[in-house]
Tab-separated table of C-alpha atoms in Angstrom:
chain	number	residue	atom	x	y	z
A	757	MET	CA	-33.645	-6.142	-15.144
A	758	ILE	CA	-32.579	-7.174	-11.762
A	759	TYR	CA	-28.965	-8.046	-11.204
A	760	ASP	CA	-27.077	-10.488	-9.218
A	761	LEU	CA	-24.892	-7.881	-7.943
A	762	ILE	CA	-25.022	-4.386	-8.015
A	763	VAL	CA	-20.532	-3.596	-6.737
A	764	ILE	CA	-19.995	0.045	-6.019
A	765	GLY	CA	-16.661	0.791	-6.702
A	766	GLY	CA	-13.748	-0.200	-9.477
A	767	GLY	CA	-10.939	-0.258	-7.518
A	768	PRO	CA	-8.900	-3.639	-6.476
A	769	ALA	CA	-11.775	-4.660	-4.668
A	770	GLY	CA	-14.623	-3.918	-6.791
A	771	TYR	CA	-13.529	-4.822	-10.012
A	772	LEU	CA	-11.481	-8.134	-8.715
A	773	ALA	CA	-14.950	-9.275	-7.485
A	774	ALA	CA	-17.015	-8.138	-10.191
A	775	GLU	CA	-14.832	-10.626	-12.731
A	776	ARG	CA	-14.634	-13.715	-9.993
A	777	ALA	CA	-19.062	-13.288	-9.587
A	778	GLY	CA	-19.410	-13.301	-13.389
A	779	HIS	CA	-17.138	-15.564	-13.860
A	780	ALA	CA	-19.170	-17.923	-11.501
A	781	GLY	CA	-21.954	-16.813	-13.615
A	782	LEU	CA	-23.927	-13.825	-11.567
A	783	SER	CA	-25.459	-10.863	-13.953
A	784	VAL	CA	-23.233	-8.638	-12.480
A	785	ALA	CA	-22.955	-4.745	-12.283
A	786	LEU	CA	-20.232	-2.679	-11.970
A	787	ILE	CA	-20.489	0.981	-10.505
A	788	GLU	CA	-17.043	3.782	-11.163
A	789	LYS	CA	-16.917	7.640	-11.197
A	790	ARG	CA	-14.100	8.153	-12.346
A	791	SER	CA	-11.455	5.195	-13.555
A	792	LEU	CA	-11.607	1.729	-13.772
A	793	GLY	CA	-8.675	0.696	-11.020
A	794	GLY	CA	-9.746	2.820	-9.218
A	795	VAL	CA	-7.582	5.127	-7.080
A	796	CYS	CA	-4.689	1.624	-6.666
A	797	LEU	CA	-4.140	2.023	-10.368
A	798	ASN	CA	-4.377	4.990	-11.562
A	799	GLU	CA	-3.343	7.226	-8.643
A	800	GLY	CA	-1.563	4.786	-6.161
A	801	CYS	CA	0.371	1.622	-6.224
A	802	ILE	CA	0.722	1.451	-10.201
A	803	PRO	CA	1.928	5.047	-10.939
A	804	SER	CA	4.067	5.515	-8.178
A	805	LYS	CA	6.372	1.821	-9.010
A	806	ALA	CA	6.568	3.363	-12.981
A	807	LEU	CA	8.020	5.976	-10.694
A	808	LEU	CA	10.776	4.172	-8.529
A	809	ASN	CA	11.083	2.100	-10.952
A	810	SER	CA	12.643	4.706	-13.521
A	811	ALA	CA	14.388	6.423	-10.306
A	812	LYS	CA	16.028	2.586	-9.335
A	813	LEU	CA	17.310	2.457	-13.195
A	814	TYR	CA	18.865	5.687	-12.874
A	815	GLU	CA	20.740	5.062	-9.589
A	816	HIS	CA	21.554	1.898	-10.725
A	817	ALA	CA	23.175	4.079	-14.385
A	818	ILE	CA	25.064	6.933	-11.856
A	819	HIS	CA	26.650	4.490	-10.094
A	820	SER	CA	27.662	1.621	-12.407
A	821	GLU	CA	31.105	2.002	-12.436
A	822	LYS	CA	30.861	0.357	-8.779
A	823	TYR	CA	29.703	-2.814	-11.595
A	824	GLY	CA	32.850	-2.666	-13.922
A	825	VAL	CA	29.956	-0.944	-16.087
A	826	THR	CA	30.544	2.381	-17.141
A	827	VAL	CA	28.016	4.933	-18.273
A	828	THR	CA	27.871	8.711	-18.944
A	829	GLY	CA	25.844	11.475	-19.844
A	830	ALA	CA	23.005	9.305	-17.253
A	831	LYS	CA	19.836	11.871	-17.362
A	832	LEU	CA	16.458	11.290	-15.590
A	833	ASP	CA	14.142	12.592	-17.427
A	834	HIS	CA	10.822	13.547	-14.941
A	835	ALA	CA	8.184	14.829	-17.590
A	836	LYS	CA	9.296	11.576	-19.709
A	837	VAL	CA	8.835	10.000	-16.803
A	838	VAL	CA	5.331	10.060	-16.453
A	839	GLU	CA	4.726	9.792	-20.223
A	840	ARG	CA	6.039	6.269	-19.894
A	841	LYS	CA	3.840	5.972	-16.285
A	842	ALA	CA	0.268	7.357	-18.111
A	843	LYS	CA	1.343	4.818	-20.784
A	844	VAL	CA	2.003	1.958	-18.252
A	845	VAL	CA	-2.142	3.719	-16.482
A	846	LYS	CA	-3.505	3.246	-19.531
A	847	THR	CA	-2.387	-0.378	-20.344
A	848	LEU	CA	-3.798	-1.770	-17.137
A	849	VAL	CA	-7.047	-0.023	-17.346
A	850	GLY	CA	-7.477	-1.566	-20.766
A	851	GLY	CA	-7.181	-4.665	-19.478
A	852	VAL	CA	-8.990	-4.680	-16.565
A	853	GLY	CA	-12.386	-3.471	-19.343
A	854	MET	CA	-11.321	-6.290	-21.052
A	855	LYS	CA	-11.608	-8.194	-18.022
A	856	MET	CA	-15.633	-6.889	-17.080
A	857	LYS	CA	-16.418	-7.603	-20.956
A	858	ALA	CA	-14.504	-11.247	-21.188
A	859	ASN	CA	-17.113	-12.338	-17.267
A	860	LYS	CA	-20.404	-10.214	-19.152
A	861	VAL	CA	-19.559	-7.366	-16.108
A	862	THR	CA	-22.019	-4.636	-17.567
A	863	VAL	CA	-20.132	-1.372	-16.232
A	864	PHE	CA	-21.406	2.198	-15.857
A	865	MET	CA	-18.593	4.830	-15.499
A	866	ALA	CA	-21.253	6.989	-12.657
A	867	GLU	CA	-21.367	7.804	-9.834
A	868	ALA	CA	-23.569	5.698	-7.905
A	869	SER	CA	-26.088	6.455	-4.752
A	870	ILE	CA	-27.955	3.878	-3.286
A	871	GLN	CA	-32.045	4.497	-3.785
A	872	GLY	CA	-33.178	2.457	-0.561
A	873	LYS	CA	-34.158	-1.669	-0.681
A	874	THR	CA	-37.288	-2.315	-3.437
A	875	ALA	CA	-39.322	-5.223	-3.187
A	876	GLU	CA	-37.410	-7.026	-5.510
A	877	GLY	CA	-34.019	-6.133	-4.383
A	878	PHE	CA	-31.720	-2.879	-3.555
A	879	ALA	CA	-31.943	0.106	-5.683
A	880	VAL	CA	-28.859	2.375	-7.036
A	881	LYS	CA	-29.180	5.057	-8.940
A	882	ALA	CA	-25.960	4.811	-11.714
A	883	GLY	CA	-25.869	8.878	-13.028
A	884	ASP	CA	-29.291	9.145	-15.080
A	885	GLU	CA	-30.001	5.441	-14.497
A	886	VAL	CA	-31.690	3.231	-11.296
A	887	LEU	CA	-30.467	-0.710	-11.639
A	888	THR	CA	-31.970	-3.070	-9.084
A	889	GLY	CA	-29.928	-5.494	-7.909
A	890	ALA	CA	-29.903	-9.554	-5.381
A	891	ARG	CA	-27.132	-8.179	-3.205
A	892	LEU	CA	-25.062	-4.728	-3.405
A	893	LEU	CA	-21.661	-4.619	-2.308
A	894	ILE	CA	-19.620	-1.640	-1.958
A	895	CYS	CA	-15.928	-0.744	-2.767
A	896	SER	CA	-16.138	2.486	-2.639
A	897	GLY	CA	-12.520	2.441	-1.507
A	898	SER	CA	-11.359	5.585	0.458
A	899	VAL	CA	-9.882	9.136	-0.396
A	900	PRO	CA	-6.234	11.553	1.570
A	901	SER	CA	-6.998	12.919	4.645
A	902	LEU	CA	-7.135	16.588	4.807
A	903	PRO	CA	-6.824	17.454	8.284
A	904	PRO	CA	-7.607	21.231	7.932
A	905	ILE	CA	-4.270	23.383	8.059
A	906	PRO	CA	-4.322	26.880	7.967
A	907	GLY	CA	-3.891	27.757	4.644
A	908	SER	CA	-4.111	23.878	3.375
A	909	LYS	CA	-7.154	24.810	1.503
A	910	GLU	CA	-5.792	28.011	0.250
A	911	GLY	CA	-3.396	26.031	-1.778
A	912	LEU	CA	-5.183	22.970	-2.368
A	913	GLU	CA	-6.954	25.461	-4.220
A	914	ALA	CA	-4.141	27.116	-6.270
A	915	GLY	CA	-2.294	23.930	-6.718
A	916	TYR	CA	1.093	24.164	-4.266
A	917	VAL	CA	-0.667	21.846	-2.358
A	918	MET	CA	-0.997	19.098	-3.499
A	919	THR	CA	-2.246	15.460	-2.386
A	920	ASN	CA	-1.003	11.837	-4.405
A	921	ARG	CA	-3.389	12.556	-6.932
A	922	GLU	CA	-1.806	15.314	-8.617
A	923	ILE	CA	1.667	14.819	-7.864
A	924	LEU	CA	1.861	12.186	-9.825
A	925	ASP	CA	0.642	14.201	-12.214
A	926	MET	CA	3.495	17.307	-12.063
A	927	THR	CA	5.605	17.548	-15.232
A	928	THR	CA	8.234	19.189	-13.377
A	929	VAL	CA	10.951	18.761	-10.616
A	930	PRO	CA	10.004	21.076	-7.676
A	931	GLU	CA	13.689	22.993	-6.667
A	932	ASN	CA	11.976	22.450	-2.773
A	933	LEU	CA	8.962	19.604	-1.868
A	934	CYS	CA	7.900	19.357	1.643
A	935	ILE	CA	6.699	16.076	2.577
A	936	ILE	CA	3.535	16.808	5.415
A	937	GLY	CA	3.471	13.042	6.268
A	938	GLY	CA	6.402	9.862	6.968
A	939	GLY	CA	3.873	7.375	5.780
A	940	VAL	CA	4.529	5.027	2.891
A	941	ILE	CA	2.907	7.208	0.087
A	942	GLY	CA	5.109	10.362	1.088
A	943	LEU	CA	8.147	7.785	1.599
A	944	GLU	CA	8.270	6.165	-1.846
A	945	MET	CA	7.600	10.212	-3.078
A	946	ALA	CA	10.458	11.364	-0.727
A	947	SER	CA	12.470	8.775	-2.363
A	948	TYR	CA	11.842	9.665	-6.125
A	949	PHE	CA	11.486	13.421	-6.118
A	950	ASN	CA	15.149	13.218	-3.927
A	951	THR	CA	16.635	11.228	-7.152
A	952	ALA	CA	14.955	13.292	-8.941
A	953	GLY	CA	16.711	16.026	-7.644
A	954	SER	CA	14.338	17.805	-4.793
A	955	HIS	CA	15.207	18.828	-1.497
A	956	VAL	CA	12.974	17.123	0.143
A	957	THR	CA	11.831	17.513	3.905
A	958	VAL	CA	9.315	14.936	5.067
A	959	VAL	CA	7.512	16.726	8.546
A	960	GLU	CA	5.659	13.827	10.067
A	961	MET	CA	4.483	13.742	13.998
A	962	LEU	CA	5.622	10.479	15.236
A	963	ASP	CA	8.972	10.191	15.891
A	964	HIS	CA	9.554	7.629	13.654
A	965	ILE	CA	8.916	6.442	10.549
A	966	ALA	CA	6.772	4.468	8.021
A	967	GLY	CA	3.597	3.881	10.676
A	968	PRO	CA	3.426	0.579	12.896
A	969	THR	CA	7.000	-0.870	11.133
A	970	ASP	CA	8.625	-2.624	13.362
A	971	ALA	CA	11.545	0.015	15.163
A	972	GLU	CA	14.549	-1.459	14.216
A	973	ILE	CA	14.070	-1.992	10.331
A	974	SER	CA	12.128	1.867	10.962
A	975	ALA	CA	15.128	3.453	12.612
A	976	LEU	CA	18.067	1.277	9.233
A	977	LEU	CA	15.568	2.797	6.357
A	978	LEU	CA	15.609	6.610	8.303
A	979	LYS	CA	19.186	6.447	8.544
A	980	GLU	CA	19.499	5.425	4.425
A	981	TYR	CA	17.160	8.161	2.929
A	982	GLN	CA	19.028	10.906	6.061
A	983	LYS	CA	22.742	9.441	3.915
A	984	LYS	CA	21.119	10.403	0.496
A	985	GLY	CA	19.894	13.829	1.473
A	986	ILE	CA	16.510	13.242	2.493
A	987	ASP	CA	15.792	16.251	5.510
A	988	PHE	CA	13.094	15.071	8.718
A	989	ARG	CA	11.213	17.086	11.048
A	990	LEU	CA	10.127	14.194	13.108
A	991	GLY	CA	8.022	15.045	16.209
A	992	ALA	CA	6.915	18.244	15.225
A	993	LYS	CA	3.343	18.546	14.072
A	994	VAL	CA	2.493	21.106	10.800
A	995	VAL	CA	0.642	24.888	12.005
A	996	GLY	CA	0.298	26.534	8.690
A	997	MET	CA	1.562	26.677	4.947
A	998	GLU	CA	1.782	29.361	2.166
A	999	LYS	CA	3.014	29.289	-1.025
A	1000	GLY	CA	6.728	28.730	-0.315
A	1001	ALA	CA	7.021	27.384	3.051
A	1002	VAL	CA	5.333	25.636	5.790
A	1003	SER	CA	5.481	26.035	9.564
A	1004	TYR	CA	5.874	22.983	11.806
A	1005	GLU	CA	5.753	23.060	16.076
A	1006	LYS	CA	8.695	21.613	17.409
A	1007	ASP	CA	9.565	21.370	21.516
A	1008	GLY	CA	8.166	24.348	21.426
A	1009	LYS	CA	8.952	26.564	19.456
A	1010	THR	CA	7.251	27.329	15.423
A	1011	GLU	CA	9.796	27.015	12.761
A	1012	LYS	CA	9.538	26.615	8.214
A	1013	VAL	CA	10.997	25.102	6.045
A	1014	PRO	CA	10.867	26.125	2.593
A	1015	ALA	CA	8.767	24.528	0.540
A	1016	ASP	CA	7.607	25.067	-3.458
A	1017	VAL	CA	5.293	22.444	-3.241
A	1018	ILE	CA	3.645	20.975	-0.985
A	1019	LEU	CA	2.932	17.111	-0.761
A	1020	MET	CA	-0.036	16.434	1.977
A	1021	SER	CA	0.092	12.866	3.198
A	1022	ILE	CA	-1.091	12.301	6.522
A	1023	GLY	CA	-3.551	9.331	5.185
A	1024	ARG	CA	-6.726	8.167	3.969
A	1025	ARG	CA	-10.092	7.612	5.183
A	1026	ALA	CA	-12.941	5.776	3.721
A	1027	ASN	CA	-14.178	7.156	1.660
A	1028	THR	CA	-18.595	6.806	2.690
A	1029	ALA	CA	-20.602	10.236	1.806
A	1030	GLY	CA	-22.644	10.542	-0.465
A	1031	LEU	CA	-23.545	7.585	-1.391
A	1032	GLY	CA	-27.260	7.308	0.864
A	1033	LEU	CA	-26.016	4.326	2.841
A	1034	GLU	CA	-28.454	5.805	5.451
A	1035	THR	CA	-31.104	4.600	3.723
A	1036	LEU	CA	-30.365	0.663	4.435
A	1037	GLY	CA	-28.663	1.404	7.526
A	1038	VAL	CA	-25.512	0.626	6.804
A	1039	GLU	CA	-23.738	0.678	10.610
A	1040	LEU	CA	-20.451	2.330	10.441
A	1041	ASN	CA	-17.684	2.944	13.076
A	1042	ARG	CA	-15.605	6.164	12.608
A	1043	GLY	CA	-16.900	6.616	9.027
A	1044	ALA	CA	-15.993	2.979	7.723
A	1045	ILE	CA	-18.281	0.493	7.300
A	1046	VAL	CA	-18.212	-2.216	9.491
A	1047	THR	CA	-18.077	-5.744	8.270
A	1048	ASP	CA	-17.294	-9.097	10.239
A	1049	GLU	CA	-15.607	-11.840	9.245
A	1050	ARG	CA	-16.552	-12.554	5.453
A	1051	GLY	CA	-17.436	-9.797	4.102
A	1052	GLN	CA	-21.134	-8.792	5.653
A	1053	THR	CA	-23.389	-5.774	7.275
A	1054	ASN	CA	-25.780	-5.257	9.260
A	1055	VAL	CA	-27.757	-5.582	6.872
A	1056	ALA	CA	-28.775	-8.439	5.037
A	1057	GLY	CA	-27.411	-8.767	1.270
A	1058	VAL	CA	-25.513	-5.866	1.508
A	1059	TRP	CA	-21.471	-6.590	1.876
A	1060	ALA	CA	-18.378	-4.986	1.504
A	1061	ALA	CA	-14.725	-4.965	0.919
A	1062	GLY	CA	-11.214	-2.850	0.531
A	1063	ASP	CA	-10.540	0.665	2.352
A	1064	VAL	CA	-14.461	1.091	2.533
A	1065	ASN	CA	-14.526	-1.162	5.830
A	1066	GLY	CA	-11.330	0.578	7.305
A	1067	LYS	CA	-9.031	-3.094	8.443
A	1068	SER	CA	-5.932	-2.626	6.186
A	1069	MET	CA	-6.059	-0.248	3.362
A	1070	LEU	CA	-3.747	-2.035	0.860
A	1071	ALA	CA	-4.611	-3.534	-2.980
A	1072	HIS	CA	-3.873	-6.780	-2.056
A	1073	THR	CA	-5.928	-6.764	1.068
A	1074	ALA	CA	-8.408	-5.441	-0.906
A	1075	TYR	CA	-8.161	-7.973	-3.137
A	1076	ARG	CA	-8.334	-11.447	-0.589
A	1077	GLU	CA	-11.493	-9.388	1.010
A	1078	ALA	CA	-13.945	-9.681	-2.044
A	1079	GLU	CA	-13.071	-13.002	-3.146
A	1080	VAL	CA	-14.264	-13.469	0.767
A	1081	ALA	CA	-17.590	-11.695	0.095
A	1082	VAL	CA	-17.769	-13.004	-3.330
A	1083	ASN	CA	-17.393	-17.205	-2.283
A	1084	ASN	CA	-19.781	-16.381	0.757
A	1085	ILE	CA	-22.195	-15.016	-2.163
A	1086	LEU	CA	-22.161	-17.847	-4.049
A	1087	GLY	CA	-22.781	-19.945	-0.415
A	1088	LYS	CA	-19.282	-21.346	-0.198
A	1089	ARG	CA	-17.229	-20.423	3.077
A	1090	ASP	CA	-15.324	-18.383	3.849
A	1091	VAL	CA	-13.546	-15.976	5.608
A	1092	MET	CA	-11.071	-12.557	5.854
A	1093	ARG	CA	-8.242	-13.579	8.089
A	1094	TYR	CA	-5.139	-10.615	8.580
A	1095	ASN	CA	-2.310	-11.959	10.359
A	1096	ALA	CA	-0.411	-12.410	7.410
A	1097	ILE	CA	-1.107	-9.394	5.291
A	1098	PRO	CA	2.240	-8.271	4.211
A	1099	SER	CA	3.931	-4.374	3.422
A	1100	VAL	CA	6.203	-2.927	1.841
A	1101	ILE	CA	7.587	0.020	1.142
A	1102	TYR	CA	9.140	0.097	-2.576
A	1103	THR	CA	11.804	2.346	-2.302
A	1104	ASN	CA	15.771	1.505	-2.422
A	1105	PRO	CA	16.687	-0.122	-0.138
A	1106	GLU	CA	12.183	-2.042	-0.336
A	1107	VAL	CA	10.787	-2.614	3.180
A	1108	ALA	CA	8.905	-5.434	4.013
A	1109	CYS	CA	7.416	-6.632	6.877
A	1110	VAL	CA	4.440	-9.556	7.345
A	1111	GLY	CA	3.148	-10.025	10.920
A	1112	MET	CA	3.682	-9.020	14.705
A	1113	SER	CA	6.360	-6.791	14.801
A	1114	GLU	CA	8.542	-7.012	18.121
A	1115	GLU	CA	6.341	-4.197	19.442
A	1116	ALA	CA	3.608	-5.840	18.591
A	1117	ALA	CA	4.891	-8.730	20.157
A	1118	LYS	CA	4.950	-7.154	23.449
A	1119	ALA	CA	1.897	-4.951	23.154
A	1120	ALA	CA	-0.148	-8.318	22.949
A	1121	GLY	CA	2.102	-9.616	26.273
A	1122	VAL	CA	3.363	-13.021	24.034
A	1123	ASP	CA	6.175	-15.135	24.587
A	1124	TYR	CA	8.717	-14.539	21.451
A	1125	VAL	CA	12.296	-15.047	20.736
A	1126	CYS	CA	14.020	-13.137	17.734
A	1127	LYS	CA	16.572	-13.916	14.813
A	1128	LYS	CA	18.793	-11.342	12.859
A	1129	LEU	CA	21.131	-11.247	10.615
A	1130	SER	CA	22.398	-9.208	7.571
A	1131	MET	CA	21.645	-9.978	4.327
A	1132	ARG	CA	25.257	-10.106	3.323
A	1133	TYR	CA	24.736	-14.080	4.494
A	1134	SER	CA	23.343	-13.827	1.081
A	1135	GLY	CA	25.230	-14.665	-1.621
A	1136	ARG	CA	22.524	-13.192	-4.009
A	1137	PHE	CA	22.549	-9.564	-2.222
A	1138	VAL	CA	26.692	-9.219	-2.131
A	1139	ALA	CA	26.734	-9.953	-5.853
A	1140	GLU	CA	24.257	-7.271	-6.872
A	1141	ASN	CA	24.427	-4.721	-4.437
A	1142	GLU	CA	28.130	-3.713	-4.180
A	1143	GLY	CA	28.606	-2.237	-0.764
A	1144	GLY	CA	25.212	-2.592	-0.176
A	1145	ASP	CA	23.355	-4.113	3.424
A	1146	GLY	CA	20.259	-4.733	5.362
A	1147	LEU	CA	18.053	-6.890	7.590
A	1148	CYS	CA	16.721	-10.062	8.393
A	1149	LYS	CA	14.071	-9.842	11.358
A	1150	ILE	CA	12.628	-13.082	11.703
A	1151	LEU	CA	10.148	-13.120	15.076
A	1152	VAL	CA	9.098	-16.640	16.491
A	1153	ASP	CA	6.568	-17.397	19.479
A	1154	LYS	CA	8.464	-19.570	22.251
A	1155	LYS	CA	4.543	-21.576	22.763
A	1156	TYR	CA	4.443	-23.258	20.196
A	1157	ASN	CA	8.137	-22.187	18.137
A	1158	LYS	CA	5.843	-20.663	15.023
A	1159	VAL	CA	6.832	-17.818	12.609
A	1160	ILE	CA	4.816	-15.075	13.747
A	1161	GLY	CA	6.637	-12.669	12.419
A	1162	VAL	CA	9.556	-11.508	8.839
A	1163	HIS	CA	10.262	-8.230	8.798
A	1164	LEU	CA	13.259	-7.321	5.649
A	1165	ILE	CA	14.905	-3.972	4.561
A	1166	GLY	CA	16.919	-4.654	1.681
A	1167	ASN	CA	16.567	-4.775	-2.005
A	1168	SER	CA	13.725	-7.684	-3.121
A	1169	SER	CA	12.316	-7.895	0.047
A	1170	SER	CA	9.092	-7.544	-2.504
A	1171	GLU	CA	9.710	-10.149	-3.528
A	1172	ILE	CA	10.124	-12.808	-0.864
A	1173	ILE	CA	8.331	-11.241	1.447
A	1174	TRP	CA	4.795	-13.453	0.018
A	1175	GLY	CA	6.492	-17.015	0.960
A	1176	ALA	CA	7.266	-15.484	4.597
A	1177	ALA	CA	3.530	-14.920	4.862
A	1178	ALA	CA	3.149	-18.568	4.201
A	1179	LEU	CA	4.867	-19.086	6.457
A	1180	ILE	CA	3.113	-17.570	9.288
A	1181	GLU	CA	-0.409	-17.865	7.321
A	1182	THR	CA	-0.055	-21.852	7.582
A	1183	GLU	CA	1.302	-21.704	11.262
A	1184	LEU	CA	4.612	-23.475	9.869
A	1185	ARG	CA	6.947	-24.724	12.519
A	1186	VAL	CA	10.566	-23.756	12.448
A	1187	GLU	CA	11.637	-27.371	12.460
A	1188	ASP	CA	9.294	-27.566	9.232
A	1189	ILE	CA	10.164	-24.888	7.857
A	1190	ARG	CA	14.151	-25.622	8.077
A	1191	GLU	CA	13.226	-28.470	5.907
A	1192	LEU	CA	12.065	-26.071	2.631
A	1193	VAL	CA	14.342	-25.722	0.342
A	1194	PHE	CA	15.527	-22.488	-1.014
A	1195	PRO	CA	16.787	-21.809	-4.996
A	1196	HIS	CA	20.175	-21.166	-4.322
A	1197	PRO	CA	22.057	-18.705	-5.389
A	1198	THR	CA	18.911	-16.280	-4.465
A	1199	VAL	CA	18.178	-12.895	-1.804
A	1200	SER	CA	14.921	-15.774	0.165
A	1201	GLU	CA	17.889	-17.862	1.073
A	1202	ILE	CA	18.253	-15.074	4.107
A	1203	ILE	CA	14.769	-16.836	5.561
A	1204	ARG	CA	16.795	-19.961	5.521
A	1205	GLU	CA	19.472	-19.454	7.177
A	1206	THR	CA	17.494	-16.490	9.597
A	1207	ILE	CA	15.663	-19.436	10.638
A	1208	PHE	CA	18.469	-21.943	11.190
A	1209	GLU	CA	19.286	-19.588	13.885
A	1210	PHE	CA	17.362	-20.903	15.962
């Protein structure tokens, strides 16, 4: 059988692409070597949110007296949290499998290896079987970046150095947890294990946390974490690790922090090794597959979507890239845009951003105006966050009077940011947004209140 489309990788990009293509009537083969759902569903987005939700419930319980509710004997049982996490993952993985079946996608649980181009199409080995497809969509995702820090290899083999995969399955809470990297994954794990009872130290090479997040929002988030007792070593380079300690250099001095468990969270890189891309001559850039705005590679009939293209390593980006690729495969013109992709840090408080930060706008030479308001301008926020605060920050392009960036810190931010993304995507002017009706009382009204500051 010659499939209309072979999809390599069953993560967000791969399973959504297979579902959409199958629904459209194409014969589709999906090859996944580990578990349907990929890293996001099994080792990232979903399991980490299960843990963070339990941490938030625990924090609500121990601080409930502020709301007139008395809770005695509140306890976070980490082993049970991990058990529930596994149940959530199993349920959702099963749901993906049912979607594949409903859309007549043939799933091969095997490692994929591209064999080359034949007269019939593209040959891909799935385990012991060789499949042929008229088109090929590569969605092989990404893997953790593991720089050769002295002691890291030995630590990974011994089990006290971990990646996101291992730490999400760990059933005990370490007394001392050292996290290398202050990006989203590192911060979310720092937040959870701090609540669970670990003394957490985050070592970050940059002078700030949360990567490209707006600097003002990043600084506010840092203060909130420090209030909770998380220790940060910024502008620090890790130079070694051993059982019980991590060594780092800062300002010319070498220091150590205690670490019963070490989480390597330095970032991720495209997973292209061993796929056989060289048999087709697929172009790579620093290990990531090069694609155009339609998701097509330099090889006719070969497409790529998700982390493997290295452009925006987020599950929701992968979903949209998959849709763009499938639409073009089906002959429907569609293009990928990256100017309004939201990002979220799901800690307590939440951070959510979309569009340009002030730093990015300045670097691009954009003439903009910025307005900001405390989250306490939202009645709903005040009612539900005793003693809490946050910030809404909006950037508007002076030339066109359109929103180019929205940055939020405060609970409910993750559920609001999609609306901010829509404002940017649809290029609404400030005067247009003023005419929109927001439900009251909601935290989302902070967007409207800030817009009226312009």
